[in-house]
Amino acid sequence: MTAPRTAVDYDVLIAGAGAVGASLACALAGSAQRVAVIEASPPPADDRADGRGLALSLASQQVLERIGVWPALAVHSNPIRHIHVSHRGHFGSVRLDADLLNTDALGQVVPAARLGRALLDRLQSAANIDFLCPARLTALEQDAAGVSVRIDAGDTGERQLRAHLLVGADGSQSRVRELCGIGTRTKDYGQTAIVSSVRGEQPHADTAWERFTDSGPCALLPLADGRLVSVCCVASADADRVQALADSDYIEFLTDRCGRRLGRFTEAGPRQAYPLRLIESERQRDGRVLLLGNSVHTVHPNAAQGFNLGLHDAAALAARLQDDSGDPGAAERLTNYLRERRPIQKRVVRLTDSLAWLFYRPHPVIGPARSLAMLALDLSPAAKRFFARRTAGINQRFGS
């Protein structure tokens, strides 16, 4: 890693070294762009502190291969060869298999901590990237030629940095978004996702399970060591009670919510809780500042689309930034990027929000209609093939 620069010398500043911001940095590794990544929190010393698992589409796996991080992840990943979707207390289910697409898998599951580690290792080894951590963004101002920011670098004090483009990839509570005065539209789903690892009595057989319930979905994602990542959404009013359950009681609770297709669950890992809200930025761009990932839209996890969308946005932006040697923050370049990605972003937001409404709204007519729709889909090979292609991300555009 190169020594940190002290003056007006970056093409791209990235605020946030989470999965999306770090992916953008890795996509720019080895390019002609001079990049700095600003991150407030040092990486956790113990990867077990983050029990989340990420379901990657095939298209997302291809992005990670292109930016050079998949080799470090492959040994820790588990293929999704089958997907089973059901609705608790209702008839009808949908089963998707990789055979529908003549592929080996519909996607991959990777531990979130392993992905974060692989991305940080890649960006820290790139000669054109400076990793500034811990460093907290405290102020920014723009002019026609660039963006100037002030950061608090802890023991080393405050620093001034300047770049042609600032990318805010600093999460749902984005400091970059706040400093630019960009507002948000927020919808509270009244649900909290409780994440933990579990093991089933039966092998997971490379199957991802999603079961919709009246208080939110439960998902089970297969891990390479035989365990599963469980994502159990409950009413927020019940979240503290569920979090406080003893492990044995939580296992019974989860088994009841998810069903017994894998037998009784065992070995429940530490639980983490995440309140679920739809957060949409009122705009993605402010002059030479561009928002990315959860800074733009934080979506419901019911279709496992959040990170996949952010990763593809990052890949598309990197492609735009490298297509010539011009100004990375030029209005035309950023406008072209947004013209390409906005329709896809809107479609994902509509999908996840619609599913949240469709499956969690008690109604004497909607309930049976949902079941009939799932049954009809499961009986239609053409429809299943269409949804399998969408799940795998086949034909998605994410830059060249």
PDB file of N, CA and C in Angstrom, residues 227-262:
ATOM      1  N   ARG A 227     -23.415 -25.892   8.361  1.00  0.00           N
ATOM      2  CA  ARG A 227     -24.396 -25.076   9.084  1.00  0.00           C
ATOM      3  C   ARG A 227     -25.238 -24.272   8.097  1.00  0.00           C
ATOM      4  N   LEU A 228     -26.178 -23.517   8.628  1.00  0.00           N
ATOM      5  CA  LEU A 228     -26.990 -22.606   7.841  1.00  0.00           C
ATOM      6  C   LEU A 228     -27.028 -21.251   8.535  1.00  0.00           C
ATOM      7  N   VAL A 229     -27.075 -20.198   7.753  1.00  0.00           N
ATOM      8  CA  VAL A 229     -27.371 -18.874   8.294  1.00  0.00           C
ATOM      9  C   VAL A 229     -28.883 -18.740   8.329  1.00  0.00           C
ATOM     10  N   SER A 230     -29.429 -18.459   9.493  1.00  0.00           N
ATOM     11  CA  SER A 230     -30.869 -18.249   9.613  1.00  0.00           C
ATOM     12  C   SER A 230     -31.148 -16.757   9.741  1.00  0.00           C
ATOM     13  N   VAL A 231     -32.111 -16.297   8.972  1.00  0.00           N
ATOM     14  CA  VAL A 231     -32.573 -14.914   9.038  1.00  0.00           C
ATOM     15  C   VAL A 231     -34.060 -14.974   9.345  1.00  0.00           C
ATOM     16  N   CYS A 232     -34.410 -14.701  10.579  1.00  0.00           N
ATOM     17  CA  CYS A 232     -35.791 -14.828  11.037  1.00  0.00           C
ATOM     18  C   CYS A 232     -36.349 -13.440  11.333  1.00  0.00           C
ATOM     19  N   CYS A 233     -37.336 -13.032  10.551  1.00  0.00           N
ATOM     20  CA  CYS A 233     -37.937 -11.708  10.737  1.00  0.00           C
ATOM     21  C   CYS A 233     -39.149 -11.821  11.647  1.00  0.00           C
ATOM     22  N   VAL A 234     -39.169 -10.984  12.667  1.00  0.00           N
ATOM     23  CA  VAL A 234     -40.266 -10.981  13.634  1.00  0.00           C
ATOM     24  C   VAL A 234     -40.800  -9.563  13.755  1.00  0.00           C
ATOM     25  N   ALA A 235     -41.992  -9.445  14.315  1.00  0.00           N
ATOM     26  CA  ALA A 235     -42.526  -8.117  14.598  1.00  0.00           C
ATOM     27  C   ALA A 235     -41.580  -7.402  15.549  1.00  0.00           C
ATOM     28  N   SER A 236     -41.296  -6.141  15.255  1.00  0.00           N
ATOM     29  CA  SER A 236     -40.332  -5.403  16.081  1.00  0.00           C
ATOM     30  C   SER A 236     -40.741  -5.352  17.548  1.00  0.00           C
ATOM     31  N   ALA A 237     -42.056  -5.376  17.794  1.00  0.00           N
ATOM     32  CA  ALA A 237     -42.530  -5.357  19.178  1.00  0.00           C
ATOM     33  C   ALA A 237     -42.129  -6.617  19.932  1.00  0.00           C
ATOM     34  N   ASP A 238     -41.836  -7.708  19.193  1.00  0.00           N
ATOM     35  CA  ASP A 238     -41.445  -8.969  19.830  1.00  0.00           C
ATOM     36  C   ASP A 238     -39.940  -9.204  19.808  1.00  0.00           C
ATOM     37  N   ALA A 239     -39.190  -8.310  19.172  1.00  0.00           N
ATOM     38  CA  ALA A 239     -37.772  -8.574  18.923  1.00  0.00           C
ATOM     39  C   ALA A 239     -36.979  -8.733  20.215  1.00  0.00           C
ATOM     40  N   ASP A 240     -37.202  -7.877  21.195  1.00  0.00           N
ATOM     41  CA  ASP A 240     -36.444  -7.981  22.436  1.00  0.00           C
ATOM     42  C   ASP A 240     -36.730  -9.297  23.146  1.00  0.00           C
ATOM     43  N   ARG A 241     -37.979  -9.716  23.124  1.00  0.00           N
ATOM     44  CA  ARG A 241     -38.330 -10.992  23.771  1.00  0.00           C
ATOM     45  C   ARG A 241     -37.637 -12.166  23.082  1.00  0.00           C
ATOM     46  N   VAL A 242     -37.650 -12.173  21.744  1.00  0.00           N
ATOM     47  CA  VAL A 242     -37.028 -13.262  21.003  1.00  0.00           C
ATOM     48  C   VAL A 242     -35.515 -13.255  21.202  1.00  0.00           C
ATOM     49  N   GLN A 243     -34.937 -12.060  21.224  1.00  0.00           N
ATOM     50  CA  GLN A 243     -33.494 -11.956  21.449  1.00  0.00           C
ATOM     51  C   GLN A 243     -33.098 -12.490  22.822  1.00  0.00           C
ATOM     52  N   ALA A 244     -33.981 -12.347  23.788  1.00  0.00           N
ATOM     53  CA  ALA A 244     -33.651 -12.736  25.161  1.00  0.00           C
ATOM     54  C   ALA A 244     -33.870 -14.224  25.426  1.00  0.00           C
ATOM     55  N   LEU A 245     -34.425 -14.967  24.477  1.00  0.00           N
ATOM     56  CA  LEU A 245     -34.677 -16.389  24.681  1.00  0.00           C
ATOM     57  C   LEU A 245     -33.371 -17.153  24.903  1.00  0.00           C
ATOM     58  N   ALA A 246     -33.418 -18.148  25.753  1.00  0.00           N
ATOM     59  CA  ALA A 246     -32.291 -19.074  25.880  1.00  0.00           C
ATOM     60  C   ALA A 246     -32.108 -19.794  24.547  1.00  0.00           C
ATOM     61  N   ASP A 247     -30.896 -20.276  24.288  1.00  0.00           N
ATOM     62  CA  ASP A 247     -30.620 -20.920  23.009  1.00  0.00           C
ATOM     63  C   ASP A 247     -31.594 -22.057  22.721  1.00  0.00           C
ATOM     64  N   SER A 248     -31.877 -22.883  23.714  1.00  0.00           N
ATOM     65  CA  SER A 248     -32.781 -24.015  23.495  1.00  0.00           C
ATOM     66  C   SER A 248     -34.183 -23.532  23.124  1.00  0.00           C
ATOM     67  N   ASP A 249     -34.639 -22.456  23.763  1.00  0.00           N
ATOM     68  CA  ASP A 249     -35.968 -21.920  23.452  1.00  0.00           C
ATOM     69  C   ASP A 249     -35.972 -21.259  22.072  1.00  0.00           C
ATOM     70  N   TYR A 250     -34.858 -20.600  21.734  1.00  0.00           N
ATOM     71  CA  TYR A 250     -34.790 -19.981  20.407  1.00  0.00           C
ATOM     72  C   TYR A 250     -34.798 -21.050  19.314  1.00  0.00           C
ATOM     73  N   ILE A 251     -34.114 -22.153  19.540  1.00  0.00           N
ATOM     74  CA  ILE A 251     -34.121 -23.241  18.568  1.00  0.00           C
ATOM     75  C   ILE A 251     -35.542 -23.747  18.342  1.00  0.00           C
ATOM     76  N   GLU A 252     -36.310 -23.900  19.416  1.00  0.00           N
ATOM     77  CA  GLU A 252     -37.696 -24.336  19.273  1.00  0.00           C
ATOM     78  C   GLU A 252     -38.514 -23.301  18.512  1.00  0.00           C
ATOM     79  N   PHE A 253     -38.294 -22.028  18.829  1.00  0.00           N
ATOM     80  CA  PHE A 253     -39.000 -20.951  18.144  1.00  0.00           C
ATOM     81  C   PHE A 253     -38.683 -20.973  16.648  1.00  0.00           C
ATOM     82  N   LEU A 254     -37.404 -21.097  16.303  1.00  0.00           N
ATOM     83  CA  LEU A 254     -36.988 -21.086  14.906  1.00  0.00           C
ATOM     84  C   LEU A 254     -37.498 -22.321  14.170  1.00  0.00           C
ATOM     85  N   THR A 255     -37.454 -23.470  14.829  1.00  0.00           N
ATOM     86  CA  THR A 255     -37.958 -24.693  14.209  1.00  0.00           C
ATOM     87  C   THR A 255     -39.436 -24.561  13.890  1.00  0.00           C
ATOM     88  N   ASP A 256     -40.189 -23.971  14.795  1.00  0.00           N
ATOM     89  CA  ASP A 256     -41.619 -23.774  14.559  1.00  0.00           C
ATOM     90  C   ASP A 256     -41.862 -22.823  13.397  1.00  0.00           C
ATOM     91  N   ARG A 257     -41.063 -21.760  13.306  1.00  0.00           N
ATOM     92  CA  ARG A 257     -41.261 -20.781  12.238  1.00  0.00           C
ATOM     93  C   ARG A 257     -40.849 -21.329  10.871  1.00  0.00           C
ATOM     94  N   CYS A 258     -39.768 -22.101  10.842  1.00  0.00           N
ATOM     95  CA  CYS A 258     -39.212 -22.556   9.560  1.00  0.00           C
ATOM     96  C   CYS A 258     -39.721 -23.920   9.134  1.00  0.00           C
ATOM     97  N   GLY A 259     -40.350 -24.683  10.052  1.00  0.00           N
ATOM     98  CA  GLY A 259     -40.769 -26.031   9.715  1.00  0.00           C
ATOM     99  C   GLY A 259     -39.659 -27.032   9.987  1.00  0.00           C
ATOM    100  N   ARG A 260     -39.973 -28.295   9.759  1.00  0.00           N
ATOM    101  CA  ARG A 260     -39.049 -29.359  10.144  1.00  0.00           C
ATOM    102  C   ARG A 260     -38.498 -30.118   8.943  1.00  0.00           C
ATOM    103  N   ARG A 261     -38.361 -29.446   7.824  1.00  0.00           N
ATOM    104  CA  ARG A 261     -37.802 -30.135   6.656  1.00  0.00           C
ATOM    105  C   ARG A 261     -36.349 -30.557   6.883  1.00  0.00           C
ATOM    106  N   LEU A 262     -35.653 -29.850   7.772  1.00  0.00           N
ATOM    107  CA  LEU A 262     -34.279 -30.226   8.118  1.00  0.00           C
ATOM    108  C   LEU A 262     -34.205 -30.859   9.497  1.00  0.00           C
TER     109      LEU A 262
END
